[in-house]
C-alpha atoms as an extended CHARMM CRD file, in Angstrom:
* protein
*
       204  EXT
         1         1  MET       CA             28.7370000000       68.5460000000       60.8310000000  PROA      1               0.0000000000
         2         2  PRO       CA             27.1570000000       69.1220000000       57.2930000000  PROA      2               0.0000000000
         3         3  GLN       CA             23.3020000000       70.0140000000       57.0230000000  PROA      3               0.0000000000
         4         4  ILE       CA             21.4760000000       67.0800000000       55.7420000000  PROA      4               0.0000000000
         5         5  ARG       CA             18.8050000000       68.0360000000       53.2300000000  PROA      5               0.0000000000
         6         6  PHE       CA             18.0680000000       64.7520000000       51.7490000000  PROA      6               0.0000000000
         7         7  VAL       CA             17.5560000000       61.3210000000       53.3980000000  PROA      7               0.0000000000
         8         8  ILE       CA             17.4320000000       58.0720000000       51.2800000000  PROA      8               0.0000000000
         9         9  PHE       CA             16.0350000000       54.9890000000       52.8970000000  PROA      9               0.0000000000
        10        10  ASP       CA             16.2500000000       51.2330000000       51.8750000000  PROA      10              0.0000000000
        11        11  MET       CA             13.0400000000       49.3980000000       52.0450000000  PROA      11              0.0000000000
        12        12  ASP       CA             13.3280000000       45.5870000000       53.0740000000  PROA      12              0.0000000000
        13        13  GLU       CA             14.4130000000       45.1460000000       56.7750000000  PROA      13              0.0000000000
        14        14  VAL       CA             14.1200000000       48.8380000000       57.5620000000  PROA      14              0.0000000000
        15        15  LEU       CA             10.5810000000       49.8870000000       56.8550000000  PROA      15              0.0000000000
        16        16  TYR       CA              9.3650000000       46.3980000000       56.1300000000  PROA      16              0.0000000000
        17        17  ASP       CA              9.7720000000       43.0320000000       57.6270000000  PROA      17              0.0000000000
        18        18  TYR       CA             11.0690000000       40.6390000000       54.7650000000  PROA      18              0.0000000000
        19        19  ASP       CA             10.7830000000       37.0790000000       54.8380000000  PROA      19              0.0000000000
        20        20  HSD       CA             12.1830000000       35.1500000000       51.7260000000  PROA      20              0.0000000000
        21        21  GLN       CA             11.0280000000       31.8120000000       53.3570000000  PROA      21              0.0000000000
        22        22  ILE       CA              7.4620000000       32.9440000000       52.9990000000  PROA      22              0.0000000000
        23        23  ARG       CA              8.0100000000       33.6810000000       49.1450000000  PROA      23              0.0000000000
        24        24  LEU       CA              9.7690000000       30.1940000000       48.5750000000  PROA      24              0.0000000000
        25        25  GLY       CA              6.9880000000       28.5590000000       50.4880000000  PROA      25              0.0000000000
        26        26  LEU       CA              4.1550000000       30.2260000000       48.0970000000  PROA      26              0.0000000000
        27        27  LEU       CA              6.3990000000       29.4110000000       44.9170000000  PROA      27              0.0000000000
        28        28  GLU       CA              6.6380000000       25.9110000000       45.9410000000  PROA      28              0.0000000000
        29        29  LYS       CA              3.0490000000       25.4820000000       46.2910000000  PROA      29              0.0000000000
        30        30  LEU       CA              2.4140000000       27.4410000000       42.8940000000  PROA      30              0.0000000000
        31        31  THR       CA              5.2100000000       25.5190000000       40.8360000000  PROA      31              0.0000000000
        32        32  GLY       CA              5.1870000000       21.9260000000       42.6180000000  PROA      32              0.0000000000
        33        33  ARG       CA              9.2140000000       22.6690000000       42.6480000000  PROA      33              0.0000000000
        34        34  SER       CA             10.8430000000       22.4740000000       45.8720000000  PROA      34              0.0000000000
        35        35  ALA       CA             11.7260000000       25.5780000000       47.8810000000  PROA      35              0.0000000000
        36        36  HSD       CA             15.4300000000       24.6940000000       47.7770000000  PROA      36              0.0000000000
        37        37  GLU       CA             15.3390000000       24.1940000000       44.0410000000  PROA      37              0.0000000000
        38        38  ILE       CA             13.5910000000       27.2140000000       43.5030000000  PROA      38              0.0000000000
        39        39  ASP       CA             15.9590000000       29.3740000000       45.6140000000  PROA      39              0.0000000000
        40        40  ALA       CA             18.8860000000       28.0020000000       43.7010000000  PROA      40              0.0000000000
        41        41  ALA       CA             17.4680000000       28.5490000000       40.1220000000  PROA      41              0.0000000000
        42        42  VAL       CA             16.0140000000       31.9280000000       40.6830000000  PROA      42              0.0000000000
        43        43  TRP       CA             18.3170000000       33.5070000000       43.3810000000  PROA      43              0.0000000000
        44        44  GLY       CA             21.4630000000       31.1840000000       43.2320000000  PROA      44              0.0000000000
        45        45  GLY       CA             23.1170000000       32.6640000000       40.0800000000  PROA      45              0.0000000000
        46        46  PRO       CA             24.0510000000       36.0910000000       38.8890000000  PROA      46              0.0000000000
        47        47  HSD       CA             20.5660000000       36.9640000000       37.5430000000  PROA      47              0.0000000000
        48        48  GLU       CA             19.2680000000       38.8930000000       40.2790000000  PROA      48              0.0000000000
        49        49  SER       CA             22.4020000000       41.2320000000       41.0080000000  PROA      49              0.0000000000
        50        50  ARG       CA             22.2350000000       41.8320000000       37.3060000000  PROA      50              0.0000000000
        51        51  ALA       CA             18.5810000000       42.7200000000       37.2740000000  PROA      51              0.0000000000
        52        52  GLU       CA             19.4280000000       45.1320000000       40.3400000000  PROA      52              0.0000000000
        53        53  ALA       CA             21.8690000000       46.7180000000       38.1310000000  PROA      53              0.0000000000
        54        54  GLY       CA             19.5950000000       47.2020000000       35.2820000000  PROA      54              0.0000000000
        55        55  SER       CA             19.5270000000       44.0790000000       33.2290000000  PROA      55              0.0000000000
        56        56  PRO       CA             16.8370000000       43.4700000000       32.0590000000  PROA      56              0.0000000000
        57        57  ALA       CA             15.9820000000       47.1040000000       31.6810000000  PROA      57              0.0000000000
        58        58  THR       CA             12.0650000000       46.6290000000       31.7290000000  PROA      58              0.0000000000
        59        59  PRO       CA              9.5150000000       44.9790000000       33.9100000000  PROA      59              0.0000000000
        60        60  GLU       CA              8.4560000000       42.7890000000       31.3490000000  PROA      60              0.0000000000
        61        61  GLY       CA             12.1450000000       41.5790000000       30.7440000000  PROA      61              0.0000000000
        62        62  TYR       CA             12.4140000000       40.9230000000       34.3700000000  PROA      62              0.0000000000
        63        63  LEU       CA              9.2180000000       38.9390000000       34.4870000000  PROA      63              0.0000000000
        64        64  ALA       CA              9.9350000000       36.9400000000       31.4650000000  PROA      64              0.0000000000
        65        65  GLN       CA             13.6070000000       35.9510000000       32.9660000000  PROA      65              0.0000000000
        66        66  TYR       CA             11.9990000000       35.3540000000       36.3900000000  PROA      66              0.0000000000
        67        67  ALA       CA              9.4510000000       32.9580000000       34.7750000000  PROA      67              0.0000000000
        68        68  GLN       CA             12.1750000000       31.1770000000       32.6260000000  PROA      68              0.0000000000
        69        69  LEU       CA             14.2270000000       30.7130000000       35.8310000000  PROA      69              0.0000000000
        70        70  LEU       CA             11.2600000000       29.5620000000       37.6900000000  PROA      70              0.0000000000
        71        71  GLY       CA             10.2600000000       27.1430000000       35.1980000000  PROA      71              0.0000000000
        72        72  TYR       CA              6.5870000000       28.1740000000       35.4060000000  PROA      72              0.0000000000
        73        73  PRO       CA              4.5440000000       30.8810000000       33.5260000000  PROA      73              0.0000000000
        74        74  ILE       CA              4.0000000000       33.4760000000       36.2200000000  PROA      74              0.0000000000
        75        75  ASP       CA              2.1870000000       36.7090000000       35.5780000000  PROA      75              0.0000000000
        76        76  PHE       CA              2.5930000000       40.0420000000       37.0600000000  PROA      76              0.0000000000
        77        77  ASP       CA             -0.4150000000       39.9470000000       39.6090000000  PROA      77              0.0000000000
        78        78  THR       CA              0.7920000000       36.5650000000       41.0010000000  PROA      78              0.0000000000
        79        79  TRP       CA              4.5000000000       38.0660000000       41.2150000000  PROA      79              0.0000000000
        80        80  ALA       CA              3.3430000000       41.0110000000       42.8740000000  PROA      80              0.0000000000
        81        81  ASP       CA              0.8850000000       39.3250000000       45.4390000000  PROA      81              0.0000000000
        82        82  ILE       CA              3.5940000000       36.7750000000       46.4440000000  PROA      82              0.0000000000
        83        83  ARG       CA              6.0800000000       39.8640000000       47.0690000000  PROA      83              0.0000000000
        84        84  ARG       CA              3.1580000000       41.4260000000       49.0990000000  PROA      84              0.0000000000
        85        85  GLN       CA              2.5970000000       38.4180000000       51.2490000000  PROA      85              0.0000000000
        86        86  MET       CA              6.4650000000       38.1390000000       52.1860000000  PROA      86              0.0000000000
        87        87  MET       CA              6.3640000000       41.8200000000       53.6490000000  PROA      87              0.0000000000
        88        88  ARG       CA              4.8850000000       43.3380000000       56.6430000000  PROA      88              0.0000000000
        89        89  PRO       CA              5.0370000000       46.9720000000       57.4030000000  PROA      89              0.0000000000
        90        90  ARG       CA              6.7880000000       48.2980000000       60.2880000000  PROA      90              0.0000000000
        91        91  ARG       CA              4.3920000000       51.0740000000       61.4960000000  PROA      91              0.0000000000
        92        92  ASP       CA              6.6080000000       52.8070000000       64.0650000000  PROA      92              0.0000000000
        93        93  VAL       CA              9.3810000000       53.2290000000       61.4300000000  PROA      93              0.0000000000
        94        94  LEU       CA              7.0530000000       54.3640000000       58.6010000000  PROA      94              0.0000000000
        95        95  GLY       CA              5.5100000000       56.6440000000       61.1410000000  PROA      95              0.0000000000
        96        96  LEU       CA              8.7710000000       58.3090000000       61.9880000000  PROA      96              0.0000000000
        97        97  VAL       CA              9.5590000000       58.7670000000       58.4320000000  PROA      97              0.0000000000
        98        98  ARG       CA              6.3880000000       60.5230000000       57.9270000000  PROA      98              0.0000000000
        99        99  ARG       CA              7.2600000000       62.9890000000       60.2790000000  PROA      99              0.0000000000
       100       100  LEU       CA             10.7170000000       63.4080000000       58.8670000000  PROA      100             0.0000000000
       101       101  ALA       CA              9.0350000000       64.0140000000       55.4870000000  PROA      101             0.0000000000
       102       102  LYS       CA              7.7780000000       67.4060000000       56.9010000000  PROA      102             0.0000000000
       103       103  ASN       CA             11.5160000000       68.7340000000       57.5360000000  PROA      103             0.0000000000
       104       104  VAL       CA             13.6170000000       67.2740000000       54.7060000000  PROA      104             0.0000000000
       105       105  ASP       CA             13.3790000000       65.7240000000       51.2490000000  PROA      105             0.0000000000
       106       106  LEU       CA             13.1860000000       61.9270000000       51.0730000000  PROA      106             0.0000000000
       107       107  ALA       CA             13.7730000000       59.0150000000       48.7210000000  PROA      107             0.0000000000
       108       108  LEU       CA             13.9090000000       55.3040000000       48.5640000000  PROA      108             0.0000000000
       109       109  LEU       CA             16.4040000000       53.1340000000       47.1010000000  PROA      109             0.0000000000
       110       110  THR       CA             16.1580000000       49.4270000000       47.2790000000  PROA      110             0.0000000000
       111       111  ASN       CA             18.1640000000       46.7440000000       45.5580000000  PROA      111             0.0000000000
       112       112  ASN       CA             15.6260000000       45.4410000000       43.0300000000  PROA      112             0.0000000000
       113       113  GLY       CA             14.9060000000       45.0400000000       39.5020000000  PROA      113             0.0000000000
       114       114  MET       CA             12.3750000000       47.0610000000       37.4720000000  PROA      114             0.0000000000
       115       115  LEU       CA              9.4700000000       44.6730000000       37.9910000000  PROA      115             0.0000000000
       116       116  LEU       CA              9.2470000000       45.6730000000       41.7220000000  PROA      116             0.0000000000
       117       117  LYS       CA              9.3240000000       49.2500000000       40.5820000000  PROA      117             0.0000000000
       118       118  SER       CA              5.8420000000       48.6260000000       38.8930000000  PROA      118             0.0000000000
       119       119  ALA       CA              4.7030000000       46.4580000000       41.7620000000  PROA      119             0.0000000000
       120       120  LEU       CA              5.3220000000       48.9390000000       44.6040000000  PROA      120             0.0000000000
       121       121  PRO       CA              1.6810000000       50.1300000000       44.7170000000  PROA      121             0.0000000000
       122       122  VAL       CA              0.6160000000       46.5910000000       45.1960000000  PROA      122             0.0000000000
       123       123  CYS       CA              3.4750000000       45.4720000000       47.4740000000  PROA      123             0.0000000000
       124       124  ALA       CA              4.1210000000       48.4880000000       49.4100000000  PROA      124             0.0000000000
       125       125  PRO       CA              1.4520000000       51.0860000000       49.3220000000  PROA      125             0.0000000000
       126       126  GLU       CA              2.8520000000       52.8450000000       52.3770000000  PROA      126             0.0000000000
       127       127  VAL       CA              5.9720000000       53.3920000000       50.4400000000  PROA      127             0.0000000000
       128       128  ILE       CA              4.1980000000       55.1190000000       47.4220000000  PROA      128             0.0000000000
       129       129  GLY       CA              2.1790000000       57.2440000000       50.2510000000  PROA      129             0.0000000000
       130       130  ILE       CA              5.6960000000       58.4570000000       51.7170000000  PROA      130             0.0000000000
       131       131  PHE       CA              7.8580000000       58.7190000000       48.7620000000  PROA      131             0.0000000000
       132       132  GLY       CA              5.7010000000       59.0820000000       45.7350000000  PROA      132             0.0000000000
       133       133  GLU       CA              7.8120000000       59.1200000000       42.5900000000  PROA      133             0.0000000000
       134       134  LYS       CA             10.8310000000       59.1820000000       44.6520000000  PROA      134             0.0000000000
       135       135  ALA       CA             10.5350000000       55.5500000000       45.3770000000  PROA      135             0.0000000000
       136       136  HSD       CA             13.2160000000       53.9720000000       43.5810000000  PROA      136             0.0000000000
       137       137  VAL       CA             14.6620000000       50.3580000000       42.7250000000  PROA      137             0.0000000000
       138       138  SER       CA             18.3510000000       50.2510000000       41.9160000000  PROA      138             0.0000000000
       139       139  ALA       CA             17.9540000000       48.9710000000       38.4060000000  PROA      139             0.0000000000
       140       140  GLU       CA             16.8600000000       52.6410000000       37.5490000000  PROA      140             0.0000000000
       141       141  PHE       CA             20.2500000000       53.9410000000       38.1480000000  PROA      141             0.0000000000
       142       142  LYS       CA             22.0800000000       51.0560000000       36.4060000000  PROA      142             0.0000000000
       143       143  ALA       CA             23.9750000000       50.1850000000       39.5110000000  PROA      143             0.0000000000
       144       144  ARG       CA             23.3400000000       48.2280000000       42.8740000000  PROA      144             0.0000000000
       145       145  LYS       CA             24.0800000000       48.8840000000       46.3750000000  PROA      145             0.0000000000
       146       146  PRO       CA             26.7660000000       49.0910000000       47.8520000000  PROA      146             0.0000000000
       147       147  ASP       CA             28.3990000000       50.5420000000       44.5240000000  PROA      147             0.0000000000
       148       148  PRO       CA             29.1720000000       54.3150000000       45.5550000000  PROA      148             0.0000000000
       149       149  LEU       CA             28.0000000000       54.9930000000       41.9970000000  PROA      149             0.0000000000
       150       150  VAL       CA             24.4060000000       54.3000000000       42.8200000000  PROA      150             0.0000000000
       151       151  PHE       CA             24.3530000000       56.7090000000       45.6450000000  PROA      151             0.0000000000
       152       152  ARG       CA             26.1280000000       59.5520000000       43.4530000000  PROA      152             0.0000000000
       153       153  ARG       CA             23.5020000000       59.1320000000       40.8710000000  PROA      153             0.0000000000
       154       154  ILE       CA             20.4270000000       59.1270000000       43.0220000000  PROA      154             0.0000000000
       155       155  CYS       CA             21.8300000000       62.4860000000       44.9140000000  PROA      155             0.0000000000
       156       156  ALA       CA             22.6110000000       63.9820000000       41.5000000000  PROA      156             0.0000000000
       157       157  ALA       CA             19.1700000000       63.1070000000       40.1260000000  PROA      157             0.0000000000
       158       158  TYR       CA             17.5970000000       65.4590000000       42.9270000000  PROA      158             0.0000000000
       159       159  GLY       CA             20.2510000000       68.0480000000       42.7700000000  PROA      159             0.0000000000
       160       160  TYR       CA             22.0710000000       67.2840000000       46.1350000000  PROA      160             0.0000000000
       161       161  ALA       CA             25.7790000000       67.0680000000       46.7950000000  PROA      161             0.0000000000
       162       162  PRO       CA             26.6190000000       63.8290000000       48.5540000000  PROA      162             0.0000000000
       163       163  GLY       CA             27.6420000000       65.5500000000       51.6560000000  PROA      163             0.0000000000
       164       164  GLU       CA             23.9590000000       67.1070000000       51.8970000000  PROA      164             0.0000000000
       165       165  CYS       CA             22.6250000000       63.5860000000       52.0890000000  PROA      165             0.0000000000
       166       166  ALA       CA             22.0210000000       60.6300000000       54.5890000000  PROA      166             0.0000000000
       167       167  PHE       CA             21.4340000000       56.9460000000       53.7870000000  PROA      167             0.0000000000
       168       168  VAL       CA             19.8560000000       54.4410000000       55.9580000000  PROA      168             0.0000000000
       169       169  ASP       CA             19.9820000000       50.6480000000       55.3970000000  PROA      169             0.0000000000
       170       170  ASP       CA             19.9830000000       47.6500000000       57.4360000000  PROA      170             0.0000000000
       171       171  ARG       CA             23.2940000000       46.2180000000       55.7200000000  PROA      171             0.0000000000
       172       172  GLU       CA             26.7400000000       47.6610000000       56.8570000000  PROA      172             0.0000000000
       173       173  ASP       CA             28.2390000000       47.1050000000       53.4210000000  PROA      173             0.0000000000
       174       174  ASN       CA             25.6300000000       49.2750000000       51.9210000000  PROA      174             0.0000000000
       175       175  VAL       CA             26.1380000000       52.1980000000       54.2640000000  PROA      175             0.0000000000
       176       176  GLU       CA             29.7550000000       51.8420000000       53.6890000000  PROA      176             0.0000000000
       177       177  GLY       CA             29.3000000000       52.3220000000       50.0540000000  PROA      177             0.0000000000
       178       178  ALA       CA             27.1040000000       55.3520000000       50.6450000000  PROA      178             0.0000000000
       179       179  GLU       CA             29.6850000000       56.8110000000       52.9230000000  PROA      179             0.0000000000
       180       180  GLN       CA             32.5370000000       56.1040000000       50.4390000000  PROA      180             0.0000000000
       181       181  ALA       CA             30.1770000000       58.1290000000       48.0370000000  PROA      181             0.0000000000
       182       182  GLY       CA             30.2600000000       61.1490000000       50.6560000000  PROA      182             0.0000000000
       183       183  LEU       CA             26.8490000000       60.3120000000       52.4670000000  PROA      183             0.0000000000
       184       184  THR       CA             26.3590000000       60.1470000000       56.0220000000  PROA      184             0.0000000000
       185       185  GLY       CA             25.4320000000       56.6910000000       56.9910000000  PROA      185             0.0000000000
       186       186  HSD       CA             23.2740000000       55.1500000000       59.4960000000  PROA      186             0.0000000000
       187       187  VAL       CA             22.9540000000       51.3450000000       59.7960000000  PROA      187             0.0000000000
       188       188  PHE       CA             19.4850000000       50.5320000000       60.7820000000  PROA      188             0.0000000000
       189       189  THR       CA             18.7850000000       48.2740000000       64.0680000000  PROA      189             0.0000000000
       190       190  SER       CA             15.7880000000       49.6530000000       65.5400000000  PROA      190             0.0000000000
       191       191  HSD       CA             13.2840000000       52.5540000000       65.6830000000  PROA      191             0.0000000000
       192       192  ASP       CA             14.7570000000       54.0080000000       68.7750000000  PROA      192             0.0000000000
       193       193  ARG       CA             18.1790000000       54.3460000000       67.1460000000  PROA      193             0.0000000000
       194       194  LEU       CA             16.9750000000       55.7510000000       64.1320000000  PROA      194             0.0000000000
       195       195  TYR       CA             15.3530000000       58.3630000000       66.0320000000  PROA      195             0.0000000000
       196       196  SER       CA             18.6950000000       59.1700000000       67.7310000000  PROA      196             0.0000000000
       197       197  PHE       CA             20.3450000000       59.4070000000       64.5100000000  PROA      197             0.0000000000
       198       198  LEU       CA             17.9440000000       61.7670000000       63.0910000000  PROA      198             0.0000000000
       199       199  ASN       CA             17.8280000000       63.8860000000       66.1850000000  PROA      199             0.0000000000
       200       200  GLU       CA             21.4900000000       64.0310000000       66.4160000000  PROA      200             0.0000000000
       201       201  HSD       CA             21.7470000000       65.6890000000       62.9190000000  PROA      201             0.0000000000
       202       202  LYS       CA             18.4380000000       67.7810000000       63.9700000000  PROA      202             0.0000000000
       203       203  LEU       CA             16.3810000000       66.4180000000       61.4720000000  PROA      203             0.0000000000
       204       204  ILE       CA             13.4300000000       65.5620000000       63.5580000000  PROA      204             0.0000000000
């Protein structure tokens, strides 16, 4: 069993509860458009997947595209506050990750565009407290999960071979992509099973 030196975590549905319906409800109140219409316009097409892979390449470009799709002139503060309200930190899991940080190098990798990167201190301050500058969105690597390329790129960015790295995500396809890249994968289902995985690999 290879020694794991670098553990990469997904964010939504691993470190935080994530409720898309809360976001749609808040956007509905803000814009006057129906939640169904908003969902189809903003997330129903290819735009979000492209943004997660780095196009648009800037927070400003993402926000402009988002406003155009939404049909409403939303600003950064409003966008970030809505994202914050749809998330709830999982204190037990975050506590486990803080313990893990004493033993190995850590990073965050979430499928998101560049606007979330700028908004993380507002939306997810716990993430900044744990991962600091190693809190990443997929757009920074010009590829999105489950593409094995994004995993190779984040490992290389920190000087680790894939075999020295582990990846934790709630989606099986994302974990499979990491394993195809050579990482050790864990499909997150609960705090206790995550603890067992980390303990099995002598990381905690």
